[in-house]
Amino acid sequence: MIKTRFTEMFGVQHPIVQGGMQWVGRAELASAVSNAGALGILTGLTQPTPEDLRKEIKRCRDMTDKPFGVNLTILPTLVPRPYGEYIDAIVDSGVKIVETAGNNPKPFLPKLKEAGVKVIHKCTSVRHGISAEKAGVDAISMDGFECAGHPGEDDVPNLVLLPAAANVIKIPMLASGGFADARGLVAALALGCEGINMGTRFMATKEAPIHQNVKEKIVASDERSTALILRTMRNTSRVYGNSIALKAIEMEGEGKTIQEIGPIVAGAKGKIVYETGDLEHGIWSAGTCMGLINDIPTCKELVERIVTEAEAMIRGRLSKAIAA
Ligand code: NAD
């Protein structure tokens, strides 16, 4: 067992969190991750309305009696979303862990704290981590440039970002972006973190509620298979480098606006990729850690493998590296 400030504070067995992935973070996956002793996360905005989120939370609770959280990502969307009502749905449903991302969580903290919810804020820079800590969040999930989804605009990978953040952030910190195996977990602990957050790795599991083609494509791809879109709008997103992503980058190069690019990068089209397995139908998020993913295990097999191998590495190769 690897015990950290994170496992203690959040009441989970293993220092592993499942990333809050749009269209993927549904009850099937979140409950499987939580049942494996890690922390599963439902993605709030995957549910079309706050009422649907209430139902999804109930569905997840029917599948696990372990703690799970809900992600709320506050970024520009093509169709405005009522964030406050999603927060109400989370609080009313009695969920005690929330992952905020994409923007300053401060406006939502009073309501969450009053309800006894522990907040993990996901951010991509040291300065944003410091301000979230000052605002009163309980933990930080620090997301390096390697990550899928939104890596921010500073392009600092985790080998520097995590220890730089650990130098100044006092609350427990999770390492996010590029983590997929035991070596990553051990490295994260060494870099000053209390656990890891994995998104893409959990997409390639038996329980992830996405088409088998997507899982197999992740396994077949490598660390160079992603593309960065929406850079020109300062809303960079790392996605699978398919023809749609390349088209979006081309349109950006031509100076096209989000209104013009929106129809091809819309999440609604990415959702169809996950449902039908047509990998060129829209954009879908994937991280550089595809280069480390070679199989499609169950969540339990994956979590147990990572923890067992990490323990063996710490007791074995690392401790033996110290000269007598
Ligand atoms: P969407 O269909 O509304 O938008 C598609 C993409 O365009 C998103 O990346 C969005 O941020 C961006 N966008 C929309 N309006 C914009 C604007 N005015 N300026 C700049 N960029 C704009 O989004 P969706 O796919 O339904 O996703 C819902 C939310 O979840 C969004 O906030 C999205 O950014 C976020 N998301 C996060 C991840 C992740 O891995 N962290 C992955 C996918 C989506």
mmCIF file of N, CA and C in Angstrom, residues 95-205:
data_model
loop_
_atom_site.group_PDB
_atom_site.id
_atom_site.type_symbol
_atom_site.label_atom_id
_atom_site.label_comp_id
_atom_site.label_asym_id
_atom_site.label_seq_id
_atom_site.Cartn_x
_atom_site.Cartn_y
_atom_site.Cartn_z
ATOM 1 N N VAL A 95 -22.554 14.478 -3.025
ATOM 2 C CA VAL A 95 -21.186 14.144 -3.447
ATOM 3 C C VAL A 95 -20.216 14.981 -2.610
ATOM 4 N N LYS A 96 -19.147 14.342 -2.129
ATOM 5 C CA LYS A 96 -18.249 15.035 -1.202
ATOM 6 C C LYS A 96 -16.884 15.375 -1.808
ATOM 7 N N ILE A 97 -16.701 15.078 -3.098
ATOM 8 C CA ILE A 97 -15.437 15.419 -3.768
ATOM 9 C C ILE A 97 -15.756 16.044 -5.122
ATOM 10 N N VAL A 98 -15.186 17.224 -5.366
ATOM 11 C CA VAL A 98 -15.377 17.888 -6.652
ATOM 12 C C VAL A 98 -14.018 18.254 -7.218
ATOM 13 N N GLU A 99 -13.863 18.031 -8.529
ATOM 14 C CA GLU A 99 -12.670 18.503 -9.223
ATOM 15 C C GLU A 99 -13.097 19.673 -10.098
ATOM 16 N N THR A 100 -12.556 20.857 -9.819
ATOM 17 C CA THR A 100 -12.821 22.008 -10.680
ATOM 18 C C THR A 100 -11.650 22.140 -11.653
ATOM 19 N N ALA A 101 -11.917 22.756 -12.811
ATOM 20 C CA ALA A 101 -10.854 22.896 -13.807
ATOM 21 C C ALA A 101 -11.200 24.029 -14.760
ATOM 22 N N GLY A 102 -10.171 24.566 -15.407
ATOM 23 C CA GLY A 102 -10.406 25.489 -16.518
ATOM 24 C C GLY A 102 -10.482 26.951 -16.143
ATOM 25 N N ASN A 103 -10.830 27.249 -14.892
ATOM 26 C CA ASN A 103 -10.953 28.644 -14.485
ATOM 27 C C ASN A 103 -10.864 28.732 -12.967
ATOM 28 N N ASN A 104 -10.753 29.950 -12.436
ATOM 29 C CA ASN A 104 -10.639 30.143 -10.993
ATOM 30 C C ASN A 104 -11.890 29.585 -10.286
ATOM 31 N N PRO A 105 -11.710 28.651 -9.330
ATOM 32 C CA PRO A 105 -12.874 28.025 -8.683
ATOM 33 C C PRO A 105 -13.504 28.894 -7.592
ATOM 34 N N LYS A 106 -12.880 30.063 -7.309
ATOM 35 C CA LYS A 106 -13.278 30.864 -6.139
ATOM 36 C C LYS A 106 -14.790 31.105 -6.023
ATOM 37 N N PRO A 107 -15.472 31.488 -7.135
ATOM 38 C CA PRO A 107 -16.903 31.780 -6.982
ATOM 39 C C PRO A 107 -17.716 30.592 -6.473
ATOM 40 N N PHE A 108 -17.239 29.369 -6.698
ATOM 41 C CA PHE A 108 -18.030 28.184 -6.335
ATOM 42 C C PHE A 108 -17.660 27.624 -4.967
ATOM 43 N N LEU A 109 -16.550 28.128 -4.403
ATOM 44 C CA LEU A 109 -16.047 27.508 -3.171
ATOM 45 C C LEU A 109 -16.972 27.669 -1.961
ATOM 46 N N PRO A 110 -17.565 28.852 -1.710
ATOM 47 C CA PRO A 110 -18.392 28.972 -0.507
ATOM 48 C C PRO A 110 -19.469 27.897 -0.447
ATOM 49 N N LYS A 111 -20.177 27.692 -1.547
ATOM 50 C CA LYS A 111 -21.264 26.698 -1.571
ATOM 51 C C LYS A 111 -20.714 25.282 -1.332
ATOM 52 N N LEU A 112 -19.590 24.969 -1.991
ATOM 53 C CA LEU A 112 -19.014 23.622 -1.861
ATOM 54 C C LEU A 112 -18.503 23.387 -0.446
ATOM 55 N N LYS A 113 -17.802 24.386 0.096
ATOM 56 C CA LYS A 113 -17.210 24.229 1.440
ATOM 57 C C LYS A 113 -18.306 24.101 2.499
ATOM 58 N N GLU A 114 -19.341 24.928 2.329
ATOM 59 C CA GLU A 114 -20.464 24.886 3.277
ATOM 60 C C GLU A 114 -21.092 23.492 3.329
ATOM 61 N N ALA A 115 -21.061 22.799 2.181
ATOM 62 C CA ALA A 115 -21.657 21.459 2.107
ATOM 63 C C ALA A 115 -20.648 20.369 2.481
ATOM 64 N N GLY A 116 -19.454 20.790 2.932
ATOM 65 C CA GLY A 116 -18.448 19.803 3.349
ATOM 66 C C GLY A 116 -17.800 19.066 2.186
ATOM 67 N N VAL A 117 -17.807 19.708 0.999
ATOM 68 C CA VAL A 117 -17.201 19.071 -0.180
ATOM 69 C C VAL A 117 -15.703 19.394 -0.216
ATOM 70 N N LYS A 118 -14.890 18.379 -0.486
ATOM 71 C CA LYS A 118 -13.448 18.609 -0.668
ATOM 72 C C LYS A 118 -13.209 18.910 -2.145
ATOM 73 N N VAL A 119 -12.424 19.964 -2.399
ATOM 74 C CA VAL A 119 -12.233 20.416 -3.776
ATOM 75 C C VAL A 119 -10.793 20.190 -4.225
ATOM 76 N N ILE A 120 -10.686 19.501 -5.358
ATOM 77 C CA ILE A 120 -9.392 19.360 -6.039
ATOM 78 C C ILE A 120 -9.459 20.324 -7.208
ATOM 79 N N HIS A 121 -8.516 21.258 -7.287
ATOM 80 C CA HIS A 121 -8.537 22.152 -8.444
ATOM 81 C C HIS A 121 -7.455 21.743 -9.428
ATOM 82 N N LYS A 122 -7.882 21.492 -10.658
ATOM 83 C CA LYS A 122 -6.907 21.134 -11.683
ATOM 84 C C LYS A 122 -6.447 22.389 -12.402
ATOM 85 N N CYS A 123 -5.133 22.593 -12.471
ATOM 86 C CA CYS A 123 -4.629 23.768 -13.175
ATOM 87 C C CYS A 123 -3.316 23.426 -13.872
ATOM 88 N N THR A 124 -2.837 24.370 -14.673
ATOM 89 C CA THR A 124 -1.700 24.061 -15.543
ATOM 90 C C THR A 124 -0.494 24.971 -15.290
ATOM 91 N N SER A 125 -0.530 25.753 -14.204
ATOM 92 C CA SER A 125 0.622 26.614 -13.923
ATOM 93 C C SER A 125 0.788 26.790 -12.421
ATOM 94 N N VAL A 126 2.017 27.092 -12.024
ATOM 95 C CA VAL A 126 2.311 27.289 -10.597
ATOM 96 C C VAL A 126 1.466 28.444 -10.061
ATOM 97 N N ARG A 127 1.391 29.541 -10.830
ATOM 98 C CA ARG A 127 0.665 30.721 -10.313
ATOM 99 C C ARG A 127 -0.820 30.427 -10.083
ATOM 100 N N HIS A 128 -1.410 29.634 -10.952
ATOM 101 C CA HIS A 128 -2.831 29.301 -10.751
ATOM 102 C C HIS A 128 -3.005 28.352 -9.564
ATOM 103 N N GLY A 129 -2.008 27.499 -9.356
ATOM 104 C CA GLY A 129 -2.049 26.610 -8.186
ATOM 105 C C GLY A 129 -1.985 27.411 -6.899
ATOM 106 N N ILE A 130 -1.114 28.411 -6.873
ATOM 107 C CA ILE A 130 -0.978 29.255 -5.672
ATOM 108 C C ILE A 130 -2.303 29.980 -5.411
ATOM 109 N N SER A 131 -2.922 30.527 -6.464
ATOM 110 C CA SER A 131 -4.152 31.285 -6.168
ATOM 111 C C SER A 131 -5.287 30.360 -5.753
ATOM 112 N N ALA A 132 -5.320 29.138 -6.289
ATOM 113 C CA ALA A 132 -6.371 28.198 -5.852
ATOM 114 C C ALA A 132 -6.140 27.795 -4.388
ATOM 115 N N GLU A 133 -4.884 27.607 -4.023
ATOM 116 C CA GLU A 133 -4.580 27.266 -2.628
ATOM 117 C C GLU A 133 -5.030 28.403 -1.707
ATOM 118 N N LYS A 134 -4.720 29.639 -2.112
ATOM 119 C CA LYS A 134 -5.136 30.814 -1.317
ATOM 120 C C LYS A 134 -6.653 30.900 -1.226
ATOM 121 N N ALA A 135 -7.336 30.534 -2.306
ATOM 122 C CA ALA A 135 -8.810 30.611 -2.322
ATOM 123 C C ALA A 135 -9.436 29.562 -1.417
ATOM 124 N N GLY A 136 -8.656 28.513 -1.052
ATOM 125 C CA GLY A 136 -9.170 27.552 -0.069
ATOM 126 C C GLY A 136 -9.466 26.155 -0.585
ATOM 127 N N VAL A 137 -8.956 25.790 -1.785
ATOM 128 C CA VAL A 137 -9.191 24.413 -2.237
ATOM 129 C C VAL A 137 -8.374 23.456 -1.363
ATOM 130 N N ASP A 138 -8.718 22.172 -1.418
ATOM 131 C CA ASP A 138 -8.073 21.185 -0.537
ATOM 132 C C ASP A 138 -6.866 20.517 -1.171
ATOM 133 N N ALA A 139 -6.847 20.443 -2.497
ATOM 134 C CA ALA A 139 -5.737 19.793 -3.201
ATOM 135 C C ALA A 139 -5.647 20.381 -4.602
ATOM 136 N N ILE A 140 -4.472 20.212 -5.184
ATOM 137 C CA ILE A 140 -4.251 20.696 -6.550
ATOM 138 C C ILE A 140 -3.936 19.493 -7.428
ATOM 139 N N SER A 141 -4.513 19.473 -8.648
ATOM 140 C CA SER A 141 -4.098 18.491 -9.641
ATOM 141 C C SER A 141 -3.337 19.303 -10.685
ATOM 142 N N MET A 142 -2.015 19.117 -10.743
ATOM 143 C CA MET A 142 -1.180 19.958 -11.616
ATOM 144 C C MET A 142 -0.983 19.239 -12.945
ATOM 145 N N ASP A 143 -1.430 19.908 -14.001
ATOM 146 C CA ASP A 143 -1.544 19.273 -15.311
ATOM 147 C C ASP A 143 -0.455 19.798 -16.245
ATOM 148 N N GLY A 144 0.513 18.944 -16.561
ATOM 149 C CA GLY A 144 1.629 19.366 -17.403
ATOM 150 C C GLY A 144 1.297 19.346 -18.886
ATOM 151 N N PHE A 145 2.242 19.822 -19.671
ATOM 152 C CA PHE A 145 2.061 19.982 -21.116
ATOM 153 C C PHE A 145 1.781 18.651 -21.830
ATOM 154 N N GLU A 146 2.150 17.541 -21.182
ATOM 155 C CA GLU A 146 1.953 16.213 -21.793
ATOM 156 C C GLU A 146 0.484 15.834 -21.913
ATOM 157 N N CYS A 147 -0.381 16.514 -21.145
ATOM 158 C CA CYS A 147 -1.754 16.040 -20.921
ATOM 159 C C CYS A 147 -2.644 16.074 -22.150
ATOM 160 N N ALA A 148 -3.735 15.312 -22.074
ATOM 161 C CA ALA A 148 -4.827 15.412 -23.040
ATOM 162 C C ALA A 148 -5.728 16.560 -22.614
ATOM 163 N N GLY A 149 -6.496 17.076 -23.554
ATOM 164 C CA GLY A 149 -7.401 18.169 -23.198
ATOM 165 C C GLY A 149 -6.644 19.488 -23.160
ATOM 166 N N HIS A 150 -6.866 20.261 -22.111
ATOM 167 C CA HIS A 150 -6.375 21.641 -22.096
ATOM 168 C C HIS A 150 -5.092 21.793 -21.278
ATOM 169 N N PRO A 151 -3.923 21.918 -21.926
ATOM 170 C CA PRO A 151 -2.655 22.020 -21.187
ATOM 171 C C PRO A 151 -2.282 23.462 -20.808
ATOM 172 N N GLY A 152 -3.161 24.425 -21.057
ATOM 173 C CA GLY A 152 -2.812 25.818 -20.794
ATOM 174 C C GLY A 152 -1.920 26.362 -21.903
ATOM 175 N N GLU A 153 -1.329 27.506 -21.651
ATOM 176 C CA GLU A 153 -0.585 28.184 -22.723
ATOM 177 C C GLU A 153 0.904 28.338 -22.413
ATOM 178 N N ASP A 154 1.382 27.756 -21.318
ATOM 179 C CA ASP A 154 2.788 27.958 -20.940
ATOM 180 C C ASP A 154 3.729 26.876 -21.463
ATOM 181 N N ASP A 155 3.184 25.734 -21.836
ATOM 182 C CA ASP A 155 3.960 24.634 -22.446
ATOM 183 C C ASP A 155 5.084 24.108 -21.553
ATOM 184 N N VAL A 156 4.840 24.029 -20.236
ATOM 185 C CA VAL A 156 5.884 23.518 -19.332
ATOM 186 C C VAL A 156 5.560 22.052 -18.993
ATOM 187 N N PRO A 157 6.457 21.135 -19.383
ATOM 188 C CA PRO A 157 6.206 19.719 -19.050
ATOM 189 C C PRO A 157 6.430 19.433 -17.562
ATOM 190 N N ASN A 158 5.961 18.246 -17.141
ATOM 191 C CA ASN A 158 5.896 17.945 -15.709
ATOM 192 C C ASN A 158 7.233 17.794 -14.987
ATOM 193 N N LEU A 159 8.307 17.474 -15.706
ATOM 194 C CA LEU A 159 9.590 17.303 -15.023
ATOM 195 C C LEU A 159 10.029 18.604 -14.343
ATOM 196 N N VAL A 160 9.586 19.725 -14.880
ATOM 197 C CA VAL A 160 9.873 21.032 -14.263
ATOM 198 C C VAL A 160 8.645 21.575 -13.528
ATOM 199 N N LEU A 161 7.476 21.445 -14.162
ATOM 200 C CA LEU A 161 6.264 22.038 -13.568
ATOM 201 C C LEU A 161 5.984 21.497 -12.163
ATOM 202 N N LEU A 162 6.074 20.178 -11.981
ATOM 203 C CA LEU A 162 5.683 19.593 -10.689
ATOM 204 C C LEU A 162 6.616 20.003 -9.546
ATOM 205 N N PRO A 163 7.946 19.852 -9.694
ATOM 206 C CA PRO A 163 8.785 20.291 -8.571
ATOM 207 C C PRO A 163 8.728 21.805 -8.353
ATOM 208 N N ALA A 164 8.556 22.585 -9.430
ATOM 209 C CA ALA A 164 8.437 24.044 -9.262
ATOM 210 C C ALA A 164 7.188 24.344 -8.436
ATOM 211 N N ALA A 165 6.109 23.624 -8.700
ATOM 212 C CA ALA A 165 4.869 23.822 -7.941
ATOM 213 C C ALA A 165 5.045 23.324 -6.513
ATOM 214 N N ALA A 166 5.707 22.167 -6.359
ATOM 215 C CA ALA A 166 5.892 21.596 -5.016
ATOM 216 C C ALA A 166 6.755 22.493 -4.135
ATOM 217 N N ASN A 167 7.577 23.315 -4.751
ATOM 218 C CA ASN A 167 8.396 24.257 -3.967
ATOM 219 C C ASN A 167 7.555 25.276 -3.216
ATOM 220 N N VAL A 168 6.380 25.576 -3.746
ATOM 221 C CA VAL A 168 5.597 26.671 -3.161
ATOM 222 C C VAL A 168 4.187 26.291 -2.700
ATOM 223 N N ILE A 169 3.676 25.165 -3.179
ATOM 224 C CA ILE A 169 2.304 24.773 -2.808
ATOM 225 C C ILE A 169 2.357 23.808 -1.623
ATOM 226 N N LYS A 170 1.581 24.114 -0.602
ATOM 227 C CA LYS A 170 1.655 23.326 0.651
ATOM 228 C C LYS A 170 0.614 22.191 0.697
ATOM 229 N N ILE A 171 -0.554 22.428 0.088
ATOM 230 C CA ILE A 171 -1.613 21.408 0.157
ATOM 231 C C ILE A 171 -1.243 20.234 -0.763
ATOM 232 N N PRO A 172 -1.859 19.048 -0.551
ATOM 233 C CA PRO A 172 -1.515 17.888 -1.369
ATOM 234 C C PRO A 172 -1.697 18.163 -2.863
ATOM 235 N N MET A 173 -0.774 17.624 -3.644
ATOM 236 C CA MET A 173 -0.803 17.869 -5.081
ATOM 237 C C MET A 173 -0.763 16.542 -5.836
ATOM 238 N N LEU A 174 -1.615 16.445 -6.857
ATOM 239 C CA LEU A 174 -1.603 15.280 -7.744
ATOM 240 C C LEU A 174 -0.860 15.658 -9.012
ATOM 241 N N ALA A 175 -0.188 14.678 -9.593
ATOM 242 C CA ALA A 175 0.528 14.893 -10.850
ATOM 243 C C ALA A 175 -0.358 14.423 -11.989
ATOM 244 N N SER A 176 -0.567 15.288 -12.969
ATOM 245 C CA SER A 176 -1.479 14.960 -14.058
ATOM 246 C C SER A 176 -0.819 15.275 -15.405
ATOM 247 N N GLY A 177 -1.053 14.410 -16.376
ATOM 248 C CA GLY A 177 -0.480 14.653 -17.701
ATOM 249 C C GLY A 177 0.729 13.773 -17.952
ATOM 250 N N GLY A 178 0.549 12.729 -18.759
ATOM 251 C CA GLY A 178 1.678 11.862 -19.108
ATOM 252 C C GLY A 178 1.822 10.646 -18.212
ATOM 253 N N PHE A 179 0.891 10.458 -17.255
ATOM 254 C CA PHE A 179 1.027 9.345 -16.304
ATOM 255 C C PHE A 179 0.200 8.147 -16.771
ATOM 256 N N ALA A 180 0.848 6.995 -16.799
ATOM 257 C CA ALA A 180 0.156 5.802 -17.318
ATOM 258 C C ALA A 180 0.648 4.516 -16.688
ATOM 259 N N ASP A 181 1.714 4.584 -15.870
ATOM 260 C CA ASP A 181 2.236 3.335 -15.307
ATOM 261 C C ASP A 181 2.933 3.586 -13.965
ATOM 262 N N ALA A 182 3.507 2.502 -13.420
ATOM 263 C CA ALA A 182 4.120 2.575 -12.088
ATOM 264 C C ALA A 182 5.308 3.543 -12.061
ATOM 265 N N ARG A 183 6.061 3.578 -13.170
ATOM 266 C CA ARG A 183 7.205 4.502 -13.211
ATOM 267 C C ARG A 183 6.726 5.933 -13.029
ATOM 268 N N GLY A 184 5.581 6.261 -13.632
ATOM 269 C CA GLY A 184 5.021 7.601 -13.482
ATOM 270 C C GLY A 184 4.626 7.884 -12.043
ATOM 271 N N LEU A 185 4.016 6.887 -11.385
ATOM 272 C CA LEU A 185 3.604 7.103 -9.991
ATOM 273 C C LEU A 185 4.825 7.351 -9.100
ATOM 274 N N VAL A 186 5.859 6.538 -9.275
ATOM 275 C CA VAL A 186 7.066 6.702 -8.451
ATOM 276 C C VAL A 186 7.707 8.071 -8.745
ATOM 277 N N ALA A 187 7.752 8.434 -10.021
ATOM 278 C CA ALA A 187 8.331 9.737 -10.390
ATOM 279 C C ALA A 187 7.522 10.868 -9.763
ATOM 280 N N ALA A 188 6.193 10.747 -9.801
ATOM 281 C CA ALA A 188 5.337 11.799 -9.238
ATOM 282 C C ALA A 188 5.622 11.977 -7.749
ATOM 283 N N LEU A 189 5.776 10.858 -7.034
ATOM 284 C CA LEU A 189 6.072 10.947 -5.596
ATOM 285 C C LEU A 189 7.423 11.639 -5.407
ATOM 286 N N ALA A 190 8.391 11.290 -6.244
ATOM 287 C CA ALA A 190 9.727 11.887 -6.140
ATOM 288 C C ALA A 190 9.703 13.383 -6.456
ATOM 289 N N LEU A 191 8.791 13.778 -7.340
ATOM 290 C CA LEU A 191 8.735 15.186 -7.764
ATOM 291 C C LEU A 191 7.945 16.060 -6.790
ATOM 292 N N GLY A 192 7.431 15.445 -5.729
ATOM 293 C CA GLY A 192 6.763 16.246 -4.695
ATOM 294 C C GLY A 192 5.258 16.115 -4.669
ATOM 295 N N CYS A 193 4.723 15.111 -5.398
ATOM 296 C CA CYS A 193 3.262 14.947 -5.432
ATOM 297 C C CYS A 193 2.821 13.805 -4.528
ATOM 298 N N GLU A 194 1.507 13.726 -4.315
ATOM 299 C CA GLU A 194 0.942 12.731 -3.384
ATOM 300 C C GLU A 194 0.117 11.697 -4.141
ATOM 301 N N GLY A 195 0.197 11.728 -5.477
ATOM 302 C CA GLY A 195 -0.558 10.773 -6.268
ATOM 303 C C GLY A 195 -0.576 11.212 -7.724
ATOM 304 N N ILE A 196 -1.251 10.394 -8.548
ATOM 305 C CA ILE A 196 -1.335 10.727 -9.970
ATOM 306 C C ILE A 196 -2.781 10.773 -10.444
ATOM 307 N N ASN A 197 -2.990 11.575 -11.505
ATOM 308 C CA ASN A 197 -4.274 11.649 -12.181
ATOM 309 C C ASN A 197 -4.053 11.091 -13.595
ATOM 310 N N MET A 198 -4.888 10.124 -14.012
ATOM 311 C CA MET A 198 -4.720 9.534 -15.345
ATOM 312 C C MET A 198 -6.039 9.603 -16.113
ATOM 313 N N GLY A 199 -5.971 10.154 -17.328
ATOM 314 C CA GLY A 199 -7.156 10.198 -18.172
ATOM 315 C C GLY A 199 -7.052 9.181 -19.291
ATOM 316 N N THR A 200 -6.142 9.443 -20.234
ATOM 317 C CA THR A 200 -6.006 8.587 -21.419
ATOM 318 C C THR A 200 -5.815 7.118 -21.033
ATOM 319 N N ARG A 201 -5.018 6.868 -19.968
ATOM 320 C CA ARG A 201 -4.767 5.488 -19.548
ATOM 321 C C ARG A 201 -6.091 4.791 -19.181
ATOM 322 N N PHE A 202 -6.987 5.520 -18.512
ATOM 323 C CA PHE A 202 -8.261 4.900 -18.129
ATOM 324 C C PHE A 202 -9.221 4.766 -19.324
ATOM 325 N N MET A 203 -8.962 5.536 -20.415
ATOM 326 C CA MET A 203 -9.801 5.339 -21.615
ATOM 327 C C MET A 203 -9.575 3.939 -22.190
ATOM 328 N N ALA A 204 -8.329 3.470 -22.102
ATOM 329 C CA ALA A 204 -8.015 2.138 -22.627
ATOM 330 C C ALA A 204 -8.173 1.094 -21.520
ATOM 331 N N THR A 205 -9.388 1.026 -20.962
ATOM 332 C CA THR A 205 -9.702 -0.035 -19.991
ATOM 333 C C THR A 205 -10.996 -0.704 -20.448
#
